[in-house]
PDB file of C-alpha atoms in Angstrom:
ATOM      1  CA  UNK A   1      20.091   9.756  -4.558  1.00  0.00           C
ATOM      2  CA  UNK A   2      21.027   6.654  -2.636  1.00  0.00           C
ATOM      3  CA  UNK A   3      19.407   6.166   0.319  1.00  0.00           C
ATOM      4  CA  UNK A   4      22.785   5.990   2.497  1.00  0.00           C
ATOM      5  CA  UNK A   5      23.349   9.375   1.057  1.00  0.00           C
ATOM      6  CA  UNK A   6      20.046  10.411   2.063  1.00  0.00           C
ATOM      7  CA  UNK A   7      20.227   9.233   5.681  1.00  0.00           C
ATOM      8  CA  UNK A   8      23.877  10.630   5.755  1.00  0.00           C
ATOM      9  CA  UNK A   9      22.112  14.328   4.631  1.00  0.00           C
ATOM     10  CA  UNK A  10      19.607  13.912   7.023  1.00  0.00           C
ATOM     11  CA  UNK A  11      22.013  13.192  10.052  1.00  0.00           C
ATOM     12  CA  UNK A  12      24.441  15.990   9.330  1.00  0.00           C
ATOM     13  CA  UNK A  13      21.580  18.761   9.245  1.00  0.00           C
ATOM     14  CA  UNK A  14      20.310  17.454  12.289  1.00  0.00           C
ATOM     15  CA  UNK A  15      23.348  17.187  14.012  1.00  0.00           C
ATOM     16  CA  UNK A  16      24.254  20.712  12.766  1.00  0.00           C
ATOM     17  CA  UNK A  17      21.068  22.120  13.733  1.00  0.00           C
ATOM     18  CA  UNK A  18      21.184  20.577  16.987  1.00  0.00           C
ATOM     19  CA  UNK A  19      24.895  22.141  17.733  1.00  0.00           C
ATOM     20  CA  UNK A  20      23.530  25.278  17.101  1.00  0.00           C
ATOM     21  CA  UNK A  21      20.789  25.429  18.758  1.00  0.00           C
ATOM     22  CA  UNK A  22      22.642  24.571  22.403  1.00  0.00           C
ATOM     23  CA  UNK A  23      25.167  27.018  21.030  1.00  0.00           C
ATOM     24  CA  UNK A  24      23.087  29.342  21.254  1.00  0.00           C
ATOM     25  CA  UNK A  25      21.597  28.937  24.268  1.00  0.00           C
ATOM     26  CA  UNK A  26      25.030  29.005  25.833  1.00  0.00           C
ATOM     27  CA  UNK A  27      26.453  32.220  23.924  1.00  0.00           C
ATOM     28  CA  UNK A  28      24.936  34.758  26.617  1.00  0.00           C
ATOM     29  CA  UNK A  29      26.144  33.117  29.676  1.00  0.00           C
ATOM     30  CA  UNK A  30      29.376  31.169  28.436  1.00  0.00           C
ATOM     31  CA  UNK A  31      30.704  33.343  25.513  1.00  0.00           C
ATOM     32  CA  UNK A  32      34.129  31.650  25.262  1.00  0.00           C
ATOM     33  CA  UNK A  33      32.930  28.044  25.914  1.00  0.00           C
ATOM     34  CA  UNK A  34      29.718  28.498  23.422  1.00  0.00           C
ATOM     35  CA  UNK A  35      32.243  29.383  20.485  1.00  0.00           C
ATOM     36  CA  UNK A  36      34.551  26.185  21.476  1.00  0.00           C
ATOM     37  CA  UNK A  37      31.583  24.158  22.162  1.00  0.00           C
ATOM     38  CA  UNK A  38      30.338  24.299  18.422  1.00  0.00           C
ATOM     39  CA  UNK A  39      33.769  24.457  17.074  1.00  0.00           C
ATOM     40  CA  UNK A  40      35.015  21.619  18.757  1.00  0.00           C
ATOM     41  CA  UNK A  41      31.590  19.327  18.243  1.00  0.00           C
ATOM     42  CA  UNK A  42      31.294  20.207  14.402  1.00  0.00           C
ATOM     43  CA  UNK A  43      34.281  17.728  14.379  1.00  0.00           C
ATOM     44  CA  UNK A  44      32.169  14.900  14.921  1.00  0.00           C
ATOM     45  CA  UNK A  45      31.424  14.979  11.618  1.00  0.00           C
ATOM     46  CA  UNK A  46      34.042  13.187  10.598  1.00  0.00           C
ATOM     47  CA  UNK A  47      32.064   9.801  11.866  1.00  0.00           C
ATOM     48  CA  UNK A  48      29.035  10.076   9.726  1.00  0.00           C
ATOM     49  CA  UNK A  49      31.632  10.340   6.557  1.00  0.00           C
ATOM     50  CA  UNK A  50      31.373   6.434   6.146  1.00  0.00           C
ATOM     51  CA  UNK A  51      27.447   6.780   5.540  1.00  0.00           C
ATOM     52  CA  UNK A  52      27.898   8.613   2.157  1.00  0.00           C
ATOM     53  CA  UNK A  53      28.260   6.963  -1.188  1.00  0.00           C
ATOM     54  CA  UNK A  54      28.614   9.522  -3.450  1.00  0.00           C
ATOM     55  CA  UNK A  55      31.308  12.218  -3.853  1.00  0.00           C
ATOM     56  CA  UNK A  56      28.937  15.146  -5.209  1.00  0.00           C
ATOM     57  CA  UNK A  57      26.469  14.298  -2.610  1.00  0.00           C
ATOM     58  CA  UNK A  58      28.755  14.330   0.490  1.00  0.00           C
ATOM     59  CA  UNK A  59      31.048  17.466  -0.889  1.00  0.00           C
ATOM     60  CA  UNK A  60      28.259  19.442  -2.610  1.00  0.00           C
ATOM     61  CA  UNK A  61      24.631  18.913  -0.733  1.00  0.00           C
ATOM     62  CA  UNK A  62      25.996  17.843   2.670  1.00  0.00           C
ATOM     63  CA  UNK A  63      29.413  20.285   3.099  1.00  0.00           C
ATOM     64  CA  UNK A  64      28.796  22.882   0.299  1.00  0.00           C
ATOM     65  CA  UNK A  65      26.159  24.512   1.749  1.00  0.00           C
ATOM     66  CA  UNK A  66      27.236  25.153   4.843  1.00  0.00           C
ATOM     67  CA  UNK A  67      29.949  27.474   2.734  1.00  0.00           C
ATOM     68  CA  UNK A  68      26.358  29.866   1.796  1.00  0.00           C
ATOM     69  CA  UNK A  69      25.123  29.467   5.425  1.00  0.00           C
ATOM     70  CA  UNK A  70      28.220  30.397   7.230  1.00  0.00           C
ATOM     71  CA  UNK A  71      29.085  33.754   4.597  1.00  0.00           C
ATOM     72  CA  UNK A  72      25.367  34.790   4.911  1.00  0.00           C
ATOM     73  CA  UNK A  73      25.842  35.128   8.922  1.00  0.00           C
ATOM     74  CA  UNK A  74      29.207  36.809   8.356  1.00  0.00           C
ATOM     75  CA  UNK A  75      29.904  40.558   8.209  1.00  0.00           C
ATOM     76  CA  UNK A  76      29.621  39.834   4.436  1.00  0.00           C
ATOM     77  CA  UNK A  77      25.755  39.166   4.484  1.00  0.00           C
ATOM     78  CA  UNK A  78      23.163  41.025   2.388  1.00  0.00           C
ATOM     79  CA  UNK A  79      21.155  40.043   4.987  1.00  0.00           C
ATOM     80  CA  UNK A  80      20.949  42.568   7.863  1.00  0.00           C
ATOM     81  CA  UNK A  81      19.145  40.637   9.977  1.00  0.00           C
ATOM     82  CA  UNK A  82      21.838  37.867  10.108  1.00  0.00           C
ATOM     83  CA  UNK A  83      24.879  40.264   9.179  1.00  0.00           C
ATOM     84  CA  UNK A  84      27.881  39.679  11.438  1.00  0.00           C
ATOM     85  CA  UNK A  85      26.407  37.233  13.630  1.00  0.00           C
ATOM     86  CA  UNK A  86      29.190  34.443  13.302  1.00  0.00           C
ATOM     87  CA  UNK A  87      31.312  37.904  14.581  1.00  0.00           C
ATOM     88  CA  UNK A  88      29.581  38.695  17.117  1.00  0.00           C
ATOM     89  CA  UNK A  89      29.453  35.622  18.545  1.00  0.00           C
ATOM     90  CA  UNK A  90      33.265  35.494  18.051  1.00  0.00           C
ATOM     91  CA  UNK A  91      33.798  33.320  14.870  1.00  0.00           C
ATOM     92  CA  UNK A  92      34.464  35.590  11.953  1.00  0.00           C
ATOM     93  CA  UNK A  93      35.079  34.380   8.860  1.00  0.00           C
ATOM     94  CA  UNK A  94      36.163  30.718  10.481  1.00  0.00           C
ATOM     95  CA  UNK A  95      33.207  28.990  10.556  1.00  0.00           C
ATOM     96  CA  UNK A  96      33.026  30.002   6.184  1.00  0.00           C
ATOM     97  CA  UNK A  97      36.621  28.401   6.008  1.00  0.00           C
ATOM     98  CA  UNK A  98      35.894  25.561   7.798  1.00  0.00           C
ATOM     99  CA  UNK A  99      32.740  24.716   5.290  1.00  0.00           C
ATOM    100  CA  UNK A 100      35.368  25.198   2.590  1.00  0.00           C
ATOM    101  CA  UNK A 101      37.587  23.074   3.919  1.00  0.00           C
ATOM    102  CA  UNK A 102      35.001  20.293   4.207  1.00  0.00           C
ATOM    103  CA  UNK A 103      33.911  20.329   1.153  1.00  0.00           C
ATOM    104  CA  UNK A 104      37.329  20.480  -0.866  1.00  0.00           C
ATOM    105  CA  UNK A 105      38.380  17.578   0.965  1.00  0.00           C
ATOM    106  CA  UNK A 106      35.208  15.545   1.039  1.00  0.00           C
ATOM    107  CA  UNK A 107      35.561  16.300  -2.876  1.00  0.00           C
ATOM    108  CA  UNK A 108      39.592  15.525  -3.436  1.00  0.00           C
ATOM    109  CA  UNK A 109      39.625  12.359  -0.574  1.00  0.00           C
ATOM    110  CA  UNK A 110      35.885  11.174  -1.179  1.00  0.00           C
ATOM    111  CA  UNK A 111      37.607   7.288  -1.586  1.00  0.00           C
ATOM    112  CA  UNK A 112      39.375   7.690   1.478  1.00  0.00           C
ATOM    113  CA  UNK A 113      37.161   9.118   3.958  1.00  0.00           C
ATOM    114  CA  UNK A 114      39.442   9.202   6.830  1.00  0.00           C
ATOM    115  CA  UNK A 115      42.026  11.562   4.905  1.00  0.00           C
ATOM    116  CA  UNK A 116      39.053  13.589   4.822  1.00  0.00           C
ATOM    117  CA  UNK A 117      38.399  12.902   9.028  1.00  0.00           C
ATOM    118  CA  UNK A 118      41.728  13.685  10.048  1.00  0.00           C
ATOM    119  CA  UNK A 119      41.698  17.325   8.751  1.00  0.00           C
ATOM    120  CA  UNK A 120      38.304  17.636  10.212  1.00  0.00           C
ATOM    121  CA  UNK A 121      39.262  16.546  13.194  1.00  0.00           C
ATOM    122  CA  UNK A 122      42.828  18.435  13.316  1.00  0.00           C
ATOM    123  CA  UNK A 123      40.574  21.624  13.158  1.00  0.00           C
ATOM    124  CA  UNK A 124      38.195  20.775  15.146  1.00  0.00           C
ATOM    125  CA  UNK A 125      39.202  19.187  18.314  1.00  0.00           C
ATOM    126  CA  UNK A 126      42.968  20.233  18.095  1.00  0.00           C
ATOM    127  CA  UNK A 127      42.775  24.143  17.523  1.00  0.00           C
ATOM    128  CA  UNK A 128      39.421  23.772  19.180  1.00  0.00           C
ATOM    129  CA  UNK A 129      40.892  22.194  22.714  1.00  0.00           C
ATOM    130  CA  UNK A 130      43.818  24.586  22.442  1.00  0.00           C
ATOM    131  CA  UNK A 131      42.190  27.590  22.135  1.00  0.00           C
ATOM    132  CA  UNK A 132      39.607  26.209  24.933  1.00  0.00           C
ATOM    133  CA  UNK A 133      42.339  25.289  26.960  1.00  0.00           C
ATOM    134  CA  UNK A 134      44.719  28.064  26.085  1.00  0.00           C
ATOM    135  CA  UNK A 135      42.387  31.162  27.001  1.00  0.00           C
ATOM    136  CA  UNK A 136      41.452  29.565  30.309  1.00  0.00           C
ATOM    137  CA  UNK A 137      44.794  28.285  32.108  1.00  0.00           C
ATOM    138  CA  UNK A 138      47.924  30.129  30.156  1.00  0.00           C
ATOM    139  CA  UNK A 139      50.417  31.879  31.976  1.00  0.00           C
ATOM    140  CA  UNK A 140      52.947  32.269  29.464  1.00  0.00           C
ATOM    141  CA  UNK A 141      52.386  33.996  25.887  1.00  0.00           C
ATOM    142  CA  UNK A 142      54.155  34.721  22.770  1.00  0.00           C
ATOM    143  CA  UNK A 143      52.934  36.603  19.613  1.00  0.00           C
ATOM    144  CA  UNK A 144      53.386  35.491  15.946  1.00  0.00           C
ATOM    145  CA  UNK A 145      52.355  37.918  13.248  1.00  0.00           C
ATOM    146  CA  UNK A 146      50.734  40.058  15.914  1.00  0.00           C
ATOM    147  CA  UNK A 147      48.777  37.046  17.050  1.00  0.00           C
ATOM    148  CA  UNK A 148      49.063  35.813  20.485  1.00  0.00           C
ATOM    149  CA  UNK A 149      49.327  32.424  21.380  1.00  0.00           C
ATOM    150  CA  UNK A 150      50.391  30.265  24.905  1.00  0.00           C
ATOM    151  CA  UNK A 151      52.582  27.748  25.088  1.00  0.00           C
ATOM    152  CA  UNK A 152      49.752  25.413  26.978  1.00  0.00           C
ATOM    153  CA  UNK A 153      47.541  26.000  24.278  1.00  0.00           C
ATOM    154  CA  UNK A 154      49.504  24.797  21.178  1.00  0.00           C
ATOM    155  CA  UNK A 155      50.834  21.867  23.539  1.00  0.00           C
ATOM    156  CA  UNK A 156      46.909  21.104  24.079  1.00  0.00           C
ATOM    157  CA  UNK A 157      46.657  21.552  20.307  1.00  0.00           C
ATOM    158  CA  UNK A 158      49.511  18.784  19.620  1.00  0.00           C
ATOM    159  CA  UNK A 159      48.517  16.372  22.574  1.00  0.00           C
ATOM    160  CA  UNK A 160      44.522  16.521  21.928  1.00  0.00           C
ATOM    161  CA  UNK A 161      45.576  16.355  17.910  1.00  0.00           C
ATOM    162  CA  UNK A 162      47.191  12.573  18.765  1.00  0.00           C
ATOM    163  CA  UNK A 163      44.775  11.273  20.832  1.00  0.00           C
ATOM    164  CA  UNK A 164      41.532  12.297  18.263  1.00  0.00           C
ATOM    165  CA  UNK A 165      43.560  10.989  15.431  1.00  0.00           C
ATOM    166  CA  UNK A 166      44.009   7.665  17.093  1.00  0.00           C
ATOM    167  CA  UNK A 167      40.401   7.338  17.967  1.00  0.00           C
ATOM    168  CA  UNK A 168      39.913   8.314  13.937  1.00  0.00           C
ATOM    169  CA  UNK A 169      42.084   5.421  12.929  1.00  0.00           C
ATOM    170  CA  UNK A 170      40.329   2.606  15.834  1.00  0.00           C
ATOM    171  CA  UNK A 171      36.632   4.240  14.159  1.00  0.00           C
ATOM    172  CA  UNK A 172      38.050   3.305  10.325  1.00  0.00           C
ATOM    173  CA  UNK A 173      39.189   0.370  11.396  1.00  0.00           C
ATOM    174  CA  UNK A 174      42.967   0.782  10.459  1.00  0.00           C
ATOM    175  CA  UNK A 175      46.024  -0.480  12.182  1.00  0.00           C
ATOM    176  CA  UNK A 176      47.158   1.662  15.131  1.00  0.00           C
ATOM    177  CA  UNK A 177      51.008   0.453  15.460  1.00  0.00           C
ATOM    178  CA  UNK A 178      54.586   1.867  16.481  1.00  0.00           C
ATOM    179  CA  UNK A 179      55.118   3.436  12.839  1.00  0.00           C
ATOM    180  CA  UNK A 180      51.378   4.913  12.383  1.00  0.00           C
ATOM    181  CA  UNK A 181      51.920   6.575  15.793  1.00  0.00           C
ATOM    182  CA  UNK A 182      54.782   8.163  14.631  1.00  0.00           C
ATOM    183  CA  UNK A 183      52.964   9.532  11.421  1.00  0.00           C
ATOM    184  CA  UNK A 184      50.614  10.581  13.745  1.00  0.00           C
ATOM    185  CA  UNK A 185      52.989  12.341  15.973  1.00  0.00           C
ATOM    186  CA  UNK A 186      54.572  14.489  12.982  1.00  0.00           C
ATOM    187  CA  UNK A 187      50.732  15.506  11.433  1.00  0.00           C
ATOM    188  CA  UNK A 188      49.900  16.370  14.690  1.00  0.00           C
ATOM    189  CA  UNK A 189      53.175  18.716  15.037  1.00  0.00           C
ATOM    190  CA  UNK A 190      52.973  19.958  11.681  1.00  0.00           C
ATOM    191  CA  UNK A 191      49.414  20.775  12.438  1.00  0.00           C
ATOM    192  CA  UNK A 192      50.244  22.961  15.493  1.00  0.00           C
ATOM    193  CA  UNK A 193      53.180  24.358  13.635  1.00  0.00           C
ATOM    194  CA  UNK A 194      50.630  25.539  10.611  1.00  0.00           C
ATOM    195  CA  UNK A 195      48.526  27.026  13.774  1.00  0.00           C
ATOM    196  CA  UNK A 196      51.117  29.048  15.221  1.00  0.00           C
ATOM    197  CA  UNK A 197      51.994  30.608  12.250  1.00  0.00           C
ATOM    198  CA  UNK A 198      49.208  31.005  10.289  1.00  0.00           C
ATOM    199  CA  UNK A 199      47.750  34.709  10.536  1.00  0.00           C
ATOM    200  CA  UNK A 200      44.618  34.164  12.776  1.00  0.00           C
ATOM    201  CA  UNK A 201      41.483  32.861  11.029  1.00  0.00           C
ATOM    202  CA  UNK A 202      43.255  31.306   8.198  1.00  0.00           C
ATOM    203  CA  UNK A 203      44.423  28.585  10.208  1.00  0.00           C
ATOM    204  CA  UNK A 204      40.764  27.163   9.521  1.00  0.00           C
ATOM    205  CA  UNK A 205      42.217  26.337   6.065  1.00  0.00           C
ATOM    206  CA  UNK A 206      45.983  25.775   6.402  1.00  0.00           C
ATOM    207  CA  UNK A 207      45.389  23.151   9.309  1.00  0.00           C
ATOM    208  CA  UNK A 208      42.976  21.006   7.898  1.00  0.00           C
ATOM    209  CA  UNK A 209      44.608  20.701   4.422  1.00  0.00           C
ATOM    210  CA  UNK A 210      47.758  19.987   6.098  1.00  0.00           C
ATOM    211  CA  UNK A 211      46.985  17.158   8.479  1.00  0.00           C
ATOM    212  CA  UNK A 212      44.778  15.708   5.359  1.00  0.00           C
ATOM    213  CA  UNK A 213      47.777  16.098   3.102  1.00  0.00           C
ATOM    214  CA  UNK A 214      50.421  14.813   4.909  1.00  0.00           C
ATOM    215  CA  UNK A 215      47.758  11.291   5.692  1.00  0.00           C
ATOM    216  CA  UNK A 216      47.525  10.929   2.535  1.00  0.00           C
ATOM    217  CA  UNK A 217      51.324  11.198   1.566  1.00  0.00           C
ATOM    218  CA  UNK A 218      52.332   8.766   4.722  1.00  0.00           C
ATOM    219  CA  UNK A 219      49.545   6.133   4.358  1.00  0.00           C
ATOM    220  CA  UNK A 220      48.853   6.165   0.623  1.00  0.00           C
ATOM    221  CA  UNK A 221      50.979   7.032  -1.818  1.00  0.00           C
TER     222      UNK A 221
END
């Protein structure tokens, strides 16, 4: 194991573990902002991408098994002591998806690691901020596949989508110019389009592989 890759495991666990624990401590008294808290922060993530030098290492030992931990705390658990906890504190299966999604695209985009960061960060801070933002100041609603949504909240979705990306691109150093902001502008859209739609909880995959996709497509193919 190279030792970047080492530090890089060591940082993500610890990060992790730290998220969780002040997660926790925040579940009893702030339900709603406990759940967005960790969703939203897992995002930052996507800056510790650059320490890893190996694909197997970054997809397999630092995203990979986070898939395990995740399903073992779901309603899906052997485990009875742990069974349903990501439920109960209001996360379902999402938080399983969202260690899938992480480590199929730390796997596919492993050469270009902010493909990988902008579907991280699409999930993260954009369905993270809307639903954040959404459940605390909507006034108007609509329902998609029996799934209700606010018009604030998918508008915080596209708005907080741009602005993360953008920081994304300044972190990996690339050019942030008229025609980048206008790729930027359409993954963001198409992003909150695949969250409106998607039936709820699957948007944890169809978002991130999305935003990642379409990156790709616009900036390097």
């Amino acid at each position: 194991m190279i030792q970047n890759d080492f530090a890089g495991l060591a940082l993500v666990y610890i990060y992790v573990a730290i998220l969780l624990i002040i997660s926790e401590k925040l579940l009893d008294k702030y339900p709603t902002f406990a759940r967005k808290f960790l969703h939203i922060m897992t995002g930052n993530i996507a800056f510790l991408l650059p320490i890893f030098q190996t694909r197997e290492i970054m997809a397999f030992l630092a995203a990979g098994p986070f898939i395990l931990f995740t399903l073992l705390m779901s309603t899906y658990s052997p485990i009875k002591s742990i069974k349903g906890k990501t439920s109960s504190a209001g996360h379902g299966m999402g938080l399983v998806y969202y260690a899938v999604t992480w480590t199929i695209l730390a796997y596919l985009f492993f050469d270009y690691k902010v493909v990988i960061a902008i579907g991280i960060l699409a999930m993260s801070y954009g369905d993270g901020f809307a639903s954040l933002i959404g459940s605390k100041y909507a006034k108007k609603r609509y329902k998609i596949y029996n799934d209700q949504k606010s018009y604030i909240g998918s508008f915080s979705m596209f708005a907080f989508s741009i602005i993360i990306f953008i920081v994304a691109l300044i972190f990996y150093e690339l050019d942030v110019n008229l025609e980048i902001l206008f790729i930027l502008v359409i993954i963001a859209l198409s992003s909150t389009i695949s969250e409106m739609i998607t039936p709820k909880g699957l948007d944890n995959l169809s978002v991130p592989f999305i935003a990642s996709i379409y990156f790709y497509v616009a900036l390097f193919l």
